[in-house]
Short mmCIF file of C-alpha atoms in Angstrom, two decimals:
data_model
loop_
_atom_site.label_atom_id
_atom_site.label_comp_id
_atom_site.label_asym_id
_atom_site.label_seq_id
_atom_site.Cartn_x
_atom_site.Cartn_y
_atom_site.Cartn_z
CA MET A 1 0.00 0.00 0.00
CA ILE A 2 1.33 3.41 -0.96
CA THR A 3 1.14 5.72 2.05
CA SER A 4 3.01 8.66 0.54
CA PHE A 5 3.80 10.01 -2.90
CA SER A 6 7.21 11.34 -3.80
CA PRO A 7 7.32 13.89 -6.65
CA LEU A 8 11.08 13.41 -6.88
CA SER A 9 10.77 9.67 -7.47
CA TYR A 10 8.05 10.37 -10.03
CA ARG A 11 10.35 12.85 -11.78
CA GLY A 12 13.13 10.30 -11.71
CA LEU A 13 10.87 7.65 -13.24
CA ALA A 14 9.58 10.07 -15.89
CA GLY A 15 13.14 11.16 -16.65
CA TRP A 16 14.28 7.54 -16.99
CA LEU A 17 11.35 6.70 -19.28
CA GLY A 18 12.08 9.85 -21.29
CA LEU A 19 15.72 8.82 -21.62
CA GLU A 20 14.70 5.35 -22.79
CA ALA A 21 12.33 6.92 -25.34
CA VAL A 22 15.12 9.18 -26.63
CA ARG A 23 17.43 6.18 -26.98
CA ASP A 24 14.73 4.30 -28.93
CA ILE A 25 14.24 7.31 -31.22
CA ILE A 26 17.99 7.54 -31.82
CA LYS A 27 18.15 3.84 -32.68
CA LEU A 28 15.21 4.18 -35.06
CA SER A 29 16.58 7.30 -36.76
CA SER A 30 20.08 5.90 -37.23
#
């Protein structure tokens, strides 16, 4: 059960997903 929400961890997850997406785009464009 989640008792608290951490914006920083959410930003970290979003940043990681964004980085993965950028890497996928680079692989597709190359």
